[in-house]
Short mmCIF file of C-alpha atoms in Angstrom, two decimals:
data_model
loop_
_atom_site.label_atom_id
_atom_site.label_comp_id
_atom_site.label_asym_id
_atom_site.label_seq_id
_atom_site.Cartn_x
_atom_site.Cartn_y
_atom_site.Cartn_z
CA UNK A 146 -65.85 200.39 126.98
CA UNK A 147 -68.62 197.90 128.29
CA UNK A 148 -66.14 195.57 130.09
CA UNK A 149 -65.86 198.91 132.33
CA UNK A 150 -69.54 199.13 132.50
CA UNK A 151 -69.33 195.21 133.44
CA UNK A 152 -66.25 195.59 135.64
CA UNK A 153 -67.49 198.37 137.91
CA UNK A 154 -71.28 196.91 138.38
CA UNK A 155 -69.18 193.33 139.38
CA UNK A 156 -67.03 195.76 142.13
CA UNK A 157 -69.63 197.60 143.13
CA UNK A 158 -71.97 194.22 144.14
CA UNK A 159 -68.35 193.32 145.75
CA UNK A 160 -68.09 196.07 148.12
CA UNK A 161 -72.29 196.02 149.30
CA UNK A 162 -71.73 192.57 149.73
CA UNK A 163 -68.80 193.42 152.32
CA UNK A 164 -71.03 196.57 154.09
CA UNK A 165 -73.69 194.06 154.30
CA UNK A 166 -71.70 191.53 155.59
CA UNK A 167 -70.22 194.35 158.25
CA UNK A 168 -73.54 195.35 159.30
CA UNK A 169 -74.28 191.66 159.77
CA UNK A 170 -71.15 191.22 162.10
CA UNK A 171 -69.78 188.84 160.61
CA UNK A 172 -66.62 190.94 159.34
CA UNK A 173 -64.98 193.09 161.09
CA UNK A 174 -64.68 196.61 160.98
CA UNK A 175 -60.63 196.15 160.16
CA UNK A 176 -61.42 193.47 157.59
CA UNK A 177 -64.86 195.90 156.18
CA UNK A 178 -61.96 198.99 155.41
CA UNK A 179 -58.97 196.36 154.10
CA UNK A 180 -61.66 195.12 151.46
CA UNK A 181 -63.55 198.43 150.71
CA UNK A 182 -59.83 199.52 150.04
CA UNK A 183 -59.28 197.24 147.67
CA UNK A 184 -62.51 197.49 146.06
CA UNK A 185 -61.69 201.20 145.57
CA UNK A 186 -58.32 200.59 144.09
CA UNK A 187 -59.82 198.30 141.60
CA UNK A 188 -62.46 200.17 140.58
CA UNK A 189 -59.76 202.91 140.09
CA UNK A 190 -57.85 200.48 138.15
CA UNK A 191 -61.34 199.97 135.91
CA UNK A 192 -61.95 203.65 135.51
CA UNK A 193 -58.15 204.96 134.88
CA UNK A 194 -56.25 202.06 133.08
CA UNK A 195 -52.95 204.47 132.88
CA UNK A 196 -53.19 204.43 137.04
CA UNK A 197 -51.51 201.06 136.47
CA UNK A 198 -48.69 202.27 133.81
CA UNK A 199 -47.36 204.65 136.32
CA UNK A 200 -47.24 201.95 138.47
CA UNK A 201 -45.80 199.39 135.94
CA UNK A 202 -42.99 201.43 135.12
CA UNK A 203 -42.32 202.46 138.80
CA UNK A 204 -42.07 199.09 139.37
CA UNK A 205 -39.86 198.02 136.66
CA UNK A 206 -42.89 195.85 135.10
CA UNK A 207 -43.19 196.23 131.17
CA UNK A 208 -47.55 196.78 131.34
CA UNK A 209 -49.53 198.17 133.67
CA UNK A 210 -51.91 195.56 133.33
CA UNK A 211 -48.72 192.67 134.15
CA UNK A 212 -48.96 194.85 137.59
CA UNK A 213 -52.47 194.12 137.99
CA UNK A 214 -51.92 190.16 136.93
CA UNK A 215 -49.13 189.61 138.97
CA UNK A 216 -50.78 191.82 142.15
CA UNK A 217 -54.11 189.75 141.57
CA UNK A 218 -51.60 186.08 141.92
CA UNK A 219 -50.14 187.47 144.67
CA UNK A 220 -53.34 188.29 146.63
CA UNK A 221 -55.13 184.95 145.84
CA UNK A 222 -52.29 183.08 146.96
CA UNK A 223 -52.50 184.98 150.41
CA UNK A 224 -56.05 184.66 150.54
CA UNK A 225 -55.83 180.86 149.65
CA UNK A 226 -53.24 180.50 152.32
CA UNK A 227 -55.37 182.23 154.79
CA UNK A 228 -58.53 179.83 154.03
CA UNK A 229 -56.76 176.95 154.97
CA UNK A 230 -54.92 178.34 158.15
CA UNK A 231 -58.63 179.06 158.73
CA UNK A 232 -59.90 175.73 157.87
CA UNK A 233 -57.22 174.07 159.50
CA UNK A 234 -58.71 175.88 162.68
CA UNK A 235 -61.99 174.41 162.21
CA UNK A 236 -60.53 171.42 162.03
CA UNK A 237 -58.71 171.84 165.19
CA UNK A 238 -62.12 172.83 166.95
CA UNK A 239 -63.87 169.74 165.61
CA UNK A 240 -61.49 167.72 166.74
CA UNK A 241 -61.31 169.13 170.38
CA UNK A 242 -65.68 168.54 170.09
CA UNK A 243 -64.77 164.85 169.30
CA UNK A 244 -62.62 164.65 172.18
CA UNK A 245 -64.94 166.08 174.72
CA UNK A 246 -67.85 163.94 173.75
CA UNK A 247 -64.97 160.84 173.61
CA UNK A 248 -63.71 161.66 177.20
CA UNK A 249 -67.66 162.18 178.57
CA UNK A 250 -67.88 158.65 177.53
CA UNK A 251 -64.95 158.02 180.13
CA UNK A 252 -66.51 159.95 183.03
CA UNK A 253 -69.74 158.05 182.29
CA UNK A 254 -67.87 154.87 182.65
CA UNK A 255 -66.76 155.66 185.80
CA UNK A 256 -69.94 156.84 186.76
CA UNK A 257 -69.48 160.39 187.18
CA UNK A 258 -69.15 163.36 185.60
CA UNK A 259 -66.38 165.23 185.01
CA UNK A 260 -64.77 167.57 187.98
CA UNK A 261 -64.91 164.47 190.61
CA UNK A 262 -61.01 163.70 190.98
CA UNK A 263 -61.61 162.11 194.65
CA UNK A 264 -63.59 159.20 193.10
CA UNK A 265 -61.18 158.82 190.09
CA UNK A 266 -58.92 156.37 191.11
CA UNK A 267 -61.39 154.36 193.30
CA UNK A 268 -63.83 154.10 190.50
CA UNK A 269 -61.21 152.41 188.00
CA UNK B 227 -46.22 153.21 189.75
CA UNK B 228 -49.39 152.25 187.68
CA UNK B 229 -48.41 152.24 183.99
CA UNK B 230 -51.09 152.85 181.28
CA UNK B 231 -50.66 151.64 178.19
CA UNK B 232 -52.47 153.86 175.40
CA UNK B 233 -53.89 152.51 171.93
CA UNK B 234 -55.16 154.78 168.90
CA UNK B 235 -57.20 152.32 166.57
CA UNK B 236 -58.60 152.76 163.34
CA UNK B 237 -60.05 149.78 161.95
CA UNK B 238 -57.68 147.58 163.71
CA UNK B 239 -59.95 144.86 164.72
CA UNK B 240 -58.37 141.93 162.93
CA UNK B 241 -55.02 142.97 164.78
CA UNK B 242 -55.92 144.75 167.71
CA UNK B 243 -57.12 141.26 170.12
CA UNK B 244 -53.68 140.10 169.97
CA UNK B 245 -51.76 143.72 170.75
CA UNK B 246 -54.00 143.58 173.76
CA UNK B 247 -53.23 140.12 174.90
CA UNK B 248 -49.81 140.58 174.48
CA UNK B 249 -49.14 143.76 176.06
CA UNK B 250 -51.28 142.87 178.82
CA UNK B 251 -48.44 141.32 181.58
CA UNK B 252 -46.59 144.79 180.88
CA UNK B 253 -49.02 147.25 182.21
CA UNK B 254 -51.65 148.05 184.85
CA UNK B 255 -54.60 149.42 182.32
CA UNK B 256 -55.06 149.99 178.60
CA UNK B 257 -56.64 152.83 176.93
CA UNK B 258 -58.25 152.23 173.61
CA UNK B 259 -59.42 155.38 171.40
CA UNK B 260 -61.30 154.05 168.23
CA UNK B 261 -60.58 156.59 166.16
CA UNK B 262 -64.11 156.35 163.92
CA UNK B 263 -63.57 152.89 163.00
CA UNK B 264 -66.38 151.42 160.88
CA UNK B 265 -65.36 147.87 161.97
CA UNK B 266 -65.28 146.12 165.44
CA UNK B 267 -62.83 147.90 166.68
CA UNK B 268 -64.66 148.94 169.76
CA UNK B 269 -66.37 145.79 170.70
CA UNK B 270 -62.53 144.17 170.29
CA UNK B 271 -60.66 146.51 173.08
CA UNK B 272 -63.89 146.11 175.35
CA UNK B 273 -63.77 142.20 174.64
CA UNK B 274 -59.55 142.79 175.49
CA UNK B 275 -60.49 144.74 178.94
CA UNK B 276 -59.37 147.70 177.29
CA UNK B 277 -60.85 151.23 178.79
CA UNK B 278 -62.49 151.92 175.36
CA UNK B 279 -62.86 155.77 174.24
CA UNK B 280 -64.54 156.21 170.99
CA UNK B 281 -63.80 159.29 168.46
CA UNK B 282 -67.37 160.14 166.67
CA UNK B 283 -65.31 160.46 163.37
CA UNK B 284 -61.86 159.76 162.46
CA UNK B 285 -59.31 162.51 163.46
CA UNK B 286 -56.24 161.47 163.61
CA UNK B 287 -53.48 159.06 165.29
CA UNK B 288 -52.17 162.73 166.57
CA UNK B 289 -55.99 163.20 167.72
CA UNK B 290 -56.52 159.87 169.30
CA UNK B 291 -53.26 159.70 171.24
CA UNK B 292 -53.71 163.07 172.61
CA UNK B 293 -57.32 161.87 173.65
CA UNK B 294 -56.19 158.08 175.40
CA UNK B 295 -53.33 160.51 177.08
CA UNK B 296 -56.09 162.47 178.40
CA UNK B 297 -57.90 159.71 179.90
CA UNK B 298 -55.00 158.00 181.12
CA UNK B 299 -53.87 160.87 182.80
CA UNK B 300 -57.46 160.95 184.23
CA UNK B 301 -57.19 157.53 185.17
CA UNK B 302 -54.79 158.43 187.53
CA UNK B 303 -51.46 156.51 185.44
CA UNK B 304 -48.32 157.53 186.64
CA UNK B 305 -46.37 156.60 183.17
CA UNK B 306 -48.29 156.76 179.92
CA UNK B 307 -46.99 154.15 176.99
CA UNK B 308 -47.89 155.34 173.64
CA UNK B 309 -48.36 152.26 171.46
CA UNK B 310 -49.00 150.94 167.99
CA UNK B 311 -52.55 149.05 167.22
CA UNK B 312 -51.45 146.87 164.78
CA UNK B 313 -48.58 144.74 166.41
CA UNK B 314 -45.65 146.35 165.11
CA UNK B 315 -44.54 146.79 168.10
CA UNK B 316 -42.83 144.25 170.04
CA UNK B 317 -44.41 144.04 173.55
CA UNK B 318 -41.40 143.77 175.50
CA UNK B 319 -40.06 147.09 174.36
CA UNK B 320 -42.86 148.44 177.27
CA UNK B 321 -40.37 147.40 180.05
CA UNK B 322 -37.60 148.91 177.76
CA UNK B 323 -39.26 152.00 177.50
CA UNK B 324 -40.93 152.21 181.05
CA UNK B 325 -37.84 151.27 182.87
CA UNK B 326 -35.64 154.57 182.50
CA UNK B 327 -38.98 156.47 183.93
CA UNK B 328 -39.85 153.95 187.07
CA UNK B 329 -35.94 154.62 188.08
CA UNK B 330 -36.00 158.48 187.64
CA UNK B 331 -33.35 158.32 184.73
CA UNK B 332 -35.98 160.69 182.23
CA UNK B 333 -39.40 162.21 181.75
CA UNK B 334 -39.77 160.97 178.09
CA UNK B 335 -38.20 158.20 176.56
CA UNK B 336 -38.59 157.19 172.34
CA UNK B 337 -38.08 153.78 171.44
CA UNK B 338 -35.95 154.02 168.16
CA UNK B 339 -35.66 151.59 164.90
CA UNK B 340 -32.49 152.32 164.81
CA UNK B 341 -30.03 151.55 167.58
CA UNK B 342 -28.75 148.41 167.42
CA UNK B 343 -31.78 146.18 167.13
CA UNK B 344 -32.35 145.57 162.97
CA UNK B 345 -35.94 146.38 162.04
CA UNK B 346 -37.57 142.88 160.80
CA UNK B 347 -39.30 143.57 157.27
CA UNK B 348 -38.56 147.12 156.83
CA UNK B 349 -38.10 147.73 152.94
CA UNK B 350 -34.76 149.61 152.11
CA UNK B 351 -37.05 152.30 150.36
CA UNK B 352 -38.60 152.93 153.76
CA UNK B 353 -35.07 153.58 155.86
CA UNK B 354 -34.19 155.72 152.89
CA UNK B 355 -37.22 157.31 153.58
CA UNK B 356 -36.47 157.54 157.34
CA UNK B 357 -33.16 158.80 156.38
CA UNK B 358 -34.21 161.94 154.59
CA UNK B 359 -36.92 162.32 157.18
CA UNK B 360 -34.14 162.91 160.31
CA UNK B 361 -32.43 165.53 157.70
CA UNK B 362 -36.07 167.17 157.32
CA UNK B 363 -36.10 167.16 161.29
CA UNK B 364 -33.58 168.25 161.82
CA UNK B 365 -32.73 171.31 159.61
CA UNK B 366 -36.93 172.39 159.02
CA UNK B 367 -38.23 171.33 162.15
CA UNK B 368 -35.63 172.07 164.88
CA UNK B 369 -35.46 168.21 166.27
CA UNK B 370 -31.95 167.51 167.91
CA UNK B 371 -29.83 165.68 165.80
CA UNK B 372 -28.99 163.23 168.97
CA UNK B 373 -32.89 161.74 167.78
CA UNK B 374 -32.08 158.55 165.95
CA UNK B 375 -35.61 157.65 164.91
CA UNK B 376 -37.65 160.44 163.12
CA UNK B 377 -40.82 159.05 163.31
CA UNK B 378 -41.12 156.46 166.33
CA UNK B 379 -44.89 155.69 167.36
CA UNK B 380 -43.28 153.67 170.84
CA UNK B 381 -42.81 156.31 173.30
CA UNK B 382 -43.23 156.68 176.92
CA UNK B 383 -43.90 159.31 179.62
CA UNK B 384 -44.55 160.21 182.90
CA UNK B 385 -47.63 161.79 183.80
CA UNK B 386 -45.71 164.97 184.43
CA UNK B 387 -44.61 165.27 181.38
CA UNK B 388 -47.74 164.18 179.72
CA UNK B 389 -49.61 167.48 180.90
CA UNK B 390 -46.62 169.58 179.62
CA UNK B 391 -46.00 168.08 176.15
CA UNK B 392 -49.13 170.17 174.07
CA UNK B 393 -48.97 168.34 171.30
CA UNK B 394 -51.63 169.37 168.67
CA UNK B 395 -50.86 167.91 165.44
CA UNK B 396 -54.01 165.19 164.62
CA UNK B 397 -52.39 163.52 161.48
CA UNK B 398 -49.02 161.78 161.28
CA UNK B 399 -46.40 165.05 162.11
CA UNK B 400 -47.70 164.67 165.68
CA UNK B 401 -44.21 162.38 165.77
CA UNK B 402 -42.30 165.19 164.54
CA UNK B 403 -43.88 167.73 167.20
CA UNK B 404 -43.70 165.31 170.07
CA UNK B 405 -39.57 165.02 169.36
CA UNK B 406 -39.74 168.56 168.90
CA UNK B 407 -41.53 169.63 171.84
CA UNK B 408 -39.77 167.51 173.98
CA UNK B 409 -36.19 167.87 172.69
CA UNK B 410 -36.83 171.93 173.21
CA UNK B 411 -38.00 171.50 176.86
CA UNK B 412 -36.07 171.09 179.92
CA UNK B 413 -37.76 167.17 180.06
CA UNK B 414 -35.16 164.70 180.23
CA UNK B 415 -34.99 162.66 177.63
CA UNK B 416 -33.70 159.62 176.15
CA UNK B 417 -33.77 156.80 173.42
CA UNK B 418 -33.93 153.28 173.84
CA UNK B 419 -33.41 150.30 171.09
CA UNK B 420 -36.86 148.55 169.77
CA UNK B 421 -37.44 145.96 167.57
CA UNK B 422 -40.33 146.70 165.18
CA UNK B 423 -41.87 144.15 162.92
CA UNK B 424 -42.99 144.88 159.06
CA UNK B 425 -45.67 142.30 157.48
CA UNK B 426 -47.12 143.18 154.49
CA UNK B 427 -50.22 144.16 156.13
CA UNK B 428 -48.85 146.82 158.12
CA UNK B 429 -46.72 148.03 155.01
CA UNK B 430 -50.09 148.63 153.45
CA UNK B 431 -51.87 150.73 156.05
CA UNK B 432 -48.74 152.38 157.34
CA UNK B 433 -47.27 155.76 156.08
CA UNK B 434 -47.07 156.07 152.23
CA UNK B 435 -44.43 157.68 150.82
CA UNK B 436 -46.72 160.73 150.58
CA UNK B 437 -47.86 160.62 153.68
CA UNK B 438 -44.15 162.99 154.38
CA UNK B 439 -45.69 165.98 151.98
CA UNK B 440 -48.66 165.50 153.99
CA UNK B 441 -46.65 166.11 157.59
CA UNK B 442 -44.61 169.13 155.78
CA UNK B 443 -48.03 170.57 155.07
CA UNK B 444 -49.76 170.37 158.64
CA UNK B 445 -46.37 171.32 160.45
CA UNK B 446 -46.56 174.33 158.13
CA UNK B 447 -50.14 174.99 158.47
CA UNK B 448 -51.15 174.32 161.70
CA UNK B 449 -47.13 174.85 163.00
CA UNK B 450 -45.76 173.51 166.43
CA UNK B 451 -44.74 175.49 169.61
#
């Protein structure tokens, strides 16, 4: 069927796009093999639609392709909760920048800078 | 014992000359962090012979506190005062607060809304707010139930207990995790009755009534010790 065709082209741009990214450094070689692993299962999925009936009725879900819905809600919603753990670090980082540069401004006031406890309380 | 009074601001310069003034005969220096403002804040806690910090972009009361109890610490104060910019606060609660600490009676002490001393101006929306807030605390967040005020900005420490308490929350639940981190140490602790004043204008800037999904969210995200 072509949405296979289409399907398996999309996963396979998917998984050189995480190799690539690998190679590049920027994900690591745990994260590489979690994603190439579920690359693999989908394009499984794409290839042998029954994989998923087996599953389905294993499972206790009417269709196999209810399996692949539900699995699919259940990994965005991890993934979404991971992006903002993540972001939420970024905006920890930024806000521990601002503070730096804010308390540079203080040792500059005093007219030193930074590491100089001696002078501290004489220079207020 | 050299008590510093700290300030976050953000856009508080209609309000914050007069906080200044008044709170001046209560402590030995003030901290200022203008937390981004894009009015005069800054120019207004120099003019009030604040020690002015500025944040490059807003971050936070959680952020800016954290910062002016940095640079207190810094400044060599031996008790840190964390106070409200927009005179909510009633000055005198500094000696009320300050007092337990300068007589070795606790590390940390909260000044709660709710211990005697009626709140002036505080809608009956906004205590039932409060109310459901202390239940939140206290079964979701692991605050002692012996905490009175769930969200009191007026709080005071020693220096001490300034380095210990990590507190890393930038938004509003930096309340929450102060009471939290506090009421888990070994820090002795107590609260003290202040008077708080509501105006409209302070109503208007002050927590919404979403602002409490908002706290849920970071204490979930970004968690507390």
């Amino acid at each position: 069927m072509p949405i296979q065709y289409f399907l398996l082209v999309a996963i396979a741009v998917a998984a050189f796009i995480v190799w690539k990214r690998f190679r590049e450094g920027v994900v690591g070689l745990r994260e590489g093999l979690l994603w190439s692993l579920i690359w693999i299962g989908a394009a499984v999925v794409v290839l042998l639609p029954d994989t998923t009936s087996v599953l389905a009725r294993f499972l206790g879900v009417g269709r196999g392709v209810d399996v692949v819905v539900y699995g699919g809600i259940v990994l965005l919603f991890f993934l979404v909760f991971k992006l903002f753990v993540h972001l939420d670090r970024l905006e920890a980082k930024m806000t521990d920048l601002v503070r730096q540069e804010a308390l540079r401004g203080l040792d500059e006031k005093k007219g030193c800078c930074g590491g100089c406890a001696k002078k501290e309380d004489s220079a207020v | 014992m050299r008590v510093f009074a700290v300030i976050p601001a953000w856009n508080e310069a209609p309000r914050l000359g007069g906080v200044l003034e008044a709170i001046r005969p209560y402590v030995d220096g003030v901290v200022v962090v203008d937390d981004g403002s894009v009015d005069d804040t800054s120019s207004v806690a120099r003019a009030g012979g604040a020690i002015t910090l500025r944040h490059m972009m807003n971050r936070g009361q959680g952020a800016a506190l954290r910062t002016g109890t940095e640079a207190a610490l810094r400044l060599g104060a031996d008790i840190i005062v964390h106070v409200d910019a927009d005179g909510q606060h009633d000055p005198s609660m500094i000696k009320t607060l300050v007092d337990p600490i300068r007589e070795g009676e606790a590390d940390v002490v909260f000044g709660s809304r709710f211990l005697g001393i009626d709140p002036t101006g505080m809608p009956k929306i906004r205590r039932m707010y409060f109310w459901a807030a202390k239940l939140f605390n206290t079964y979701v967040v692991g605050i002692s139930r012996r905490v009175t005020d769930p969200q009191s900005g007026a709080r005071a420490m020693s220096a001490a207990a300034a380095k210990v308490i990590d507190f890393r929350q930038d938004f509003s639940a930096h309340c929450s995790e102060i009471l939290r981190l506090v009421t888990k140490s070994n820090l002795r602790w107590k609260e003290v009755p202040v008077h708080v004043r509501y105006t409209q204008e302070t109503l208007q800037k002050g927590q919404k009534f979403t602002e409490a999904f908002r706290i849920l969210w970071h204490l979930l995200i970004r968690g507390t010790k």
